Amino acid sequence: MKKNLGAKDILFPTPVLIVGTYDKDGTPNAMNVAWGGLCSSKPPAIAISIRTERRTYLNILEKNAFTVNIASEAVMAEADYFGVVSGNQVKKFDHIDLSAVKANYVDAPYIAELPLALECKVMQVIKVGQHMHVIGEIVNVIADETVLDEKGRVDVVKLKAIGYDPAGNHYIATSEIVGDAFSVGLPLAEKAKNDI
C-alpha cells in the first residue's frame, strides 16, 4: 500500500552541482546547488534554481555566465562547504584548498580539483515560486582526462559523482552501473509490439 506524503521538494537523486561565478570585481564564488538538471539537447542547456538573496544569483545577473562543476566523492566535504557557507559573508575560496580557474568561453570560474565542468551562458531567467530558474546554454565541457574512457567520453564509474538525498539529507554515490539505457527494456518493447 502507498502512503500520501503531501507536497514535498523531493526527487531521487538530485545532483550535487557546484555553480561557479565571478562578482563585478572579479572575486570568484561557488555555491552548492541541488535543484538542477539538463533541460535541452539542442542547444545543450542546463537549468538551475537559486533564491534571489544568494550571491551566486547576483553574480549570474552581473556576468550573464556561470559554470556547473560536478562534485565527486573525493571532494564531498568541499562541495558541502560551498553549500553551508554564504558568499555574502566570506570569500569562499580564501578559506578552502581549491582553485578557481577562469573558464575558456564564459566569464566565470571553474574549479580545477573537480573532475567535470560545464561552461554556461545565460539564456533565460524565470521566477518559479521562491526560486529563480536560470537556464544556461552549455558552450563547453571541461573534463579531467582521468574520468574519460578510451573513446574520450565521460566514464561515470571513474567520475564518481555524488548525488543528494533531499528526504534524508545525505550524499549518495552514483557511480555504479546497474543497466544499459535504451537496451534493458527492449524485450518488453518487443513483447508489446508482438501483442498488437
GROMACS .gro file of C-alpha atoms in nm:
model
  196
    1MET     CA    1   0.000   0.000   0.000
    2LYS     CA    2   0.122   0.350  -0.080
    3LYS     CA    3   0.103   0.648   0.157
    4ASN     CA    4   0.042   1.013   0.067
    5LEU     CA    5   0.334   1.228   0.184
    6GLY     CA    6   0.196   1.565   0.076
    7ALA     CA    7   0.365   1.828  -0.139
    8LYS     CA    8   0.742   1.796  -0.092
    9ASP     CA    9   1.052   1.905  -0.283
   10ILE     CA   10   1.195   1.557  -0.333
   11LEU     CA   11   1.336   1.379  -0.635
   12PHE     CA   12   1.588   1.097  -0.629
   13PRO     CA   13   1.870   1.150  -0.672
   14THR     CA   14   1.924   1.521  -0.719
   15PRO     CA   15   2.265   1.625  -0.847
   16VAL     CA   16   2.534   1.798  -0.646
   17LEU     CA   17   2.622   2.089  -0.872
   18ILE     CA   18   2.882   2.344  -0.768
   19VAL     CA   19   2.800   2.664  -0.954
   20GLY     CA   20   3.096   2.895  -1.014
   21THR     CA   21   3.061   3.271  -1.071
   22TYR     CA   22   3.256   3.595  -1.054
   23ASP     CA   23   3.124   3.908  -0.887
   24LYS     CA   24   3.154   4.251  -1.053
   25ASP     CA   25   3.507   4.290  -0.906
   26GLY     CA   26   3.623   3.951  -1.035
   27THR     CA   27   3.609   3.771  -0.699
   28PRO     CA   28   3.529   3.401  -0.753
   29ASN     CA   29   3.239   3.239  -0.571
   30ALA     CA   30   3.089   2.891  -0.571
   31MET     CA   31   2.757   2.755  -0.446
   32ASN     CA   32   2.627   2.402  -0.392
   33VAL     CA   33   2.303   2.369  -0.593
   34ALA     CA   34   2.087   2.056  -0.583
   35TRP     CA   35   1.790   2.193  -0.778
   36GLY     CA   36   1.915   2.150  -1.134
   37GLY     CA   37   1.947   1.935  -1.440
   38LEU     CA   38   1.964   1.919  -1.817
   39CYS     CA   39   1.674   2.088  -1.994
   40SER     CA   40   1.765   2.086  -2.367
   41SER     CA   41   1.972   1.887  -2.615
   42LYS     CA   42   1.983   2.139  -2.899
   43PRO     CA   43   2.130   2.365  -2.790
   44PRO     CA   44   2.266   2.175  -2.492
   45ALA     CA   45   2.135   2.354  -2.183
   46ILE     CA   46   2.111   2.314  -1.809
   47ALA     CA   47   1.870   2.472  -1.561
   48ILE     CA   48   1.949   2.558  -1.201
   49SER     CA   49   1.720   2.711  -0.939
   50ILE     CA   50   1.856   2.968  -0.692
   51ARG     CA   51   1.699   3.210  -0.446
   52THR     CA   52   1.742   3.580  -0.521
   53GLU     CA   53   1.930   3.658  -0.199
   54ARG     CA   54   2.218   3.428  -0.297
   55ARG     CA   55   2.547   3.587  -0.406
   56THR     CA   56   2.558   3.339  -0.693
   57TYR     CA   57   2.231   3.469  -0.835
   58LEU     CA   58   2.352   3.830  -0.828
   59ASN     CA   59   2.681   3.726  -0.989
   60ILE     CA   60   2.499   3.539  -1.268
   61LEU     CA   61   2.296   3.851  -1.345
   62GLU     CA   62   2.613   4.063  -1.341
   63LYS     CA   63   2.820   3.842  -1.574
   64ASN     CA   64   2.548   3.658  -1.768
   65ALA     CA   65   2.755   3.343  -1.720
   66PHE     CA   66   2.830   3.059  -1.479
   67THR     CA   67   2.994   2.718  -1.462
   68VAL     CA   68   2.845   2.397  -1.329
   69ASN     CA   69   3.107   2.176  -1.166
   70ILE     CA   70   3.021   1.814  -1.089
   71ALA     CA   71   3.104   1.716  -0.732
   72SER     CA   72   3.274   1.381  -0.678
   73GLU     CA   73   3.327   1.154  -0.379
   74ALA     CA   74   3.685   1.283  -0.341
   75VAL     CA   75   3.568   1.642  -0.278
   76MET     CA   76   3.244   1.575  -0.090
   77ALA     CA   77   3.345   1.782   0.216
   78GLU     CA   78   3.449   2.075  -0.004
   79ALA     CA   79   3.124   2.051  -0.201
   80ASP     CA   80   2.928   2.061   0.124
   81TYR     CA   81   3.131   2.363   0.240
   82PHE     CA   82   3.014   2.554  -0.069
   83GLY     CA   83   2.656   2.494   0.050
   84VAL     CA   84   2.691   2.577   0.418
   85VAL     CA   85   2.896   2.897   0.389
   86SER     CA   86   2.744   3.212   0.237
   87GLY     CA   87   2.926   3.413  -0.028
   88ASN     CA   88   2.751   3.717   0.118
   89GLN     CA   89   2.960   3.674   0.435
   90VAL     CA   90   3.300   3.537   0.323
   91LYS     CA   91   3.518   3.498   0.016
   92LYS     CA   92   3.481   3.121  -0.003
   93PHE     CA   93   3.800   3.045  -0.197
   94ASP     CA   94   4.009   3.226   0.069
   95HIS     CA   95   3.922   2.953   0.321
   96ILE     CA   96   3.948   2.631   0.119
   97ASP     CA   97   4.223   2.447  -0.066
   98LEU     CA   98   4.056   2.452  -0.409
   99SER     CA   99   4.145   2.660  -0.714
  100ALA     CA  100   3.911   2.885  -0.911
  101VAL     CA  101   4.028   2.895  -1.276
  102LYS     CA  102   3.897   3.131  -1.546
  103ALA     CA  103   3.677   2.937  -1.788
  104ASN     CA  104   3.772   2.927  -2.155
  105TYR     CA  105   3.449   3.059  -2.310
  106VAL     CA  106   3.248   3.238  -2.039
  107ASP     CA  107   3.321   3.497  -1.771
  108ALA     CA  108   3.303   3.255  -1.479
  109PRO     CA  109   3.544   3.029  -1.289
  110TYR     CA  110   3.553   2.653  -1.284
  111ILE     CA  111   3.710   2.456  -1.000
  112ALA     CA  112   4.034   2.283  -1.101
  113GLU     CA  113   4.003   1.998  -0.850
  114LEU     CA  114   3.651   1.896  -0.954
  115PRO     CA  115   3.661   1.647  -1.243
  116LEU     CA  116   3.399   1.795  -1.477
  117ALA     CA  117   3.275   2.147  -1.551
  118LEU     CA  118   3.013   2.289  -1.786
  119GLU     CA  119   3.068   2.644  -1.912
  120CYS     CA  120   2.731   2.818  -1.947
  121LYS     CA  121   2.596   3.145  -2.080
  122VAL     CA  122   2.257   3.261  -1.956
  123MET     CA  123   1.969   3.202  -2.196
  124GLN     CA  124   1.673   3.282  -1.974
  125VAL     CA  125   1.576   3.350  -1.612
  126ILE     CA  126   1.225   3.260  -1.492
  127LYS     CA  127   1.069   3.308  -1.147
  128VAL     CA  128   0.939   2.981  -1.004
  129GLY     CA  129   0.799   3.013  -0.653
  130GLN     CA  130   1.074   3.135  -0.420
  131HIS     CA  131   1.347   3.049  -0.672
  132MET     CA  132   1.482   3.194  -0.994
  133HIS     CA  133   1.515   2.925  -1.260
  134VAL     CA  134   1.831   3.007  -1.455
  135ILE     CA  135   1.869   2.836  -1.792
  136GLY     CA  136   2.220   2.829  -1.931
  137GLU     CA  137   2.341   2.718  -2.272
  138ILE     CA  138   2.634   2.479  -2.230
  139VAL     CA  139   2.902   2.624  -2.457
  140ASN     CA  140   3.190   2.399  -2.347
  141VAL     CA  141   3.259   2.100  -2.125
  142ILE     CA  142   3.593   2.064  -1.944
  143ALA     CA  143   3.686   1.716  -1.817
  144ASP     CA  144   3.988   1.571  -1.640
  145GLU     CA  145   4.141   1.304  -1.860
  146THR     CA  146   4.129   1.067  -1.561
  147VAL     CA  147   3.748   1.047  -1.589
  148LEU     CA  148   3.738   0.973  -1.964
  149ASP     CA  149   3.711   0.632  -2.127
  150GLU     CA  150   3.920   0.512  -2.423
  151LYS     CA  151   3.677   0.685  -2.665
  152GLY     CA  152   3.704   1.023  -2.488
  153ARG     CA  153   3.361   1.001  -2.324
  154VAL     CA  154   3.297   1.072  -1.956
  155ASP     CA  155   3.303   0.742  -1.765
  156VAL     CA  156   3.051   0.762  -1.479
  157VAL     CA  157   3.236   0.494  -1.279
  158LYS     CA  158   3.562   0.691  -1.297
  159LEU     CA  159   3.381   1.023  -1.234
  160LYS     CA  160   3.241   0.902  -0.900
  161ALA     CA  161   2.985   1.183  -0.891
  162ILE     CA  162   2.776   1.223  -0.580
  163GLY     CA  163   2.405   1.287  -0.557
  164TYR     CA  164   2.192   1.443  -0.286
  165ASP     CA  165   1.907   1.275  -0.098
  166PRO     CA  166   1.668   1.561  -0.010
  167ALA     CA  167   1.448   1.341   0.211
  168GLY     CA  168   1.726   1.226   0.443
  169ASN     CA  169   1.989   1.500   0.384
  170HIS     CA  170   2.256   1.254   0.270
  171TYR     CA  171   2.511   1.247  -0.009
  172ILE     CA  172   2.499   0.926  -0.212
  173ALA     CA  173   2.733   0.754  -0.457
  174THR     CA  174   2.611   0.748  -0.817
  175SER     CA  175   2.897   0.557  -0.980
  176GLU     CA  176   2.752   0.205  -1.003
  177ILE     CA  177   2.615   0.096  -1.340
  178VAL     CA  178   2.303  -0.119  -1.299
  179GLY     CA  179   2.182  -0.148  -1.660
  180ASP     CA  180   2.216  -0.021  -2.017
  181ALA     CA  181   1.975   0.256  -2.119
  182PHE     CA  182   1.773   0.205  -2.439
  183SER     CA  183   1.858  -0.165  -2.415
  184VAL     CA  184   1.738  -0.328  -2.091
  185GLY     CA  185   1.374  -0.251  -2.186
  186LEU     CA  186   1.394  -0.384  -2.543
  187PRO     CA  187   1.246  -0.728  -2.459
  188LEU     CA  188   0.939  -0.554  -2.311
  189ALA     CA  189   0.911  -0.330  -2.618
  190GLU     CA  190   0.932  -0.635  -2.844
  191LYS     CA  191   0.664  -0.810  -2.641
  192ALA     CA  192   0.437  -0.502  -2.664
  193LYS     CA  193   0.487  -0.490  -3.042
  194ASN     CA  194   0.400  -0.859  -3.074
  195ASP     CA  195   0.087  -0.815  -2.861
  196ILE     CA  196  -0.058  -0.558  -3.107
   0.00000   0.00000   0.00000
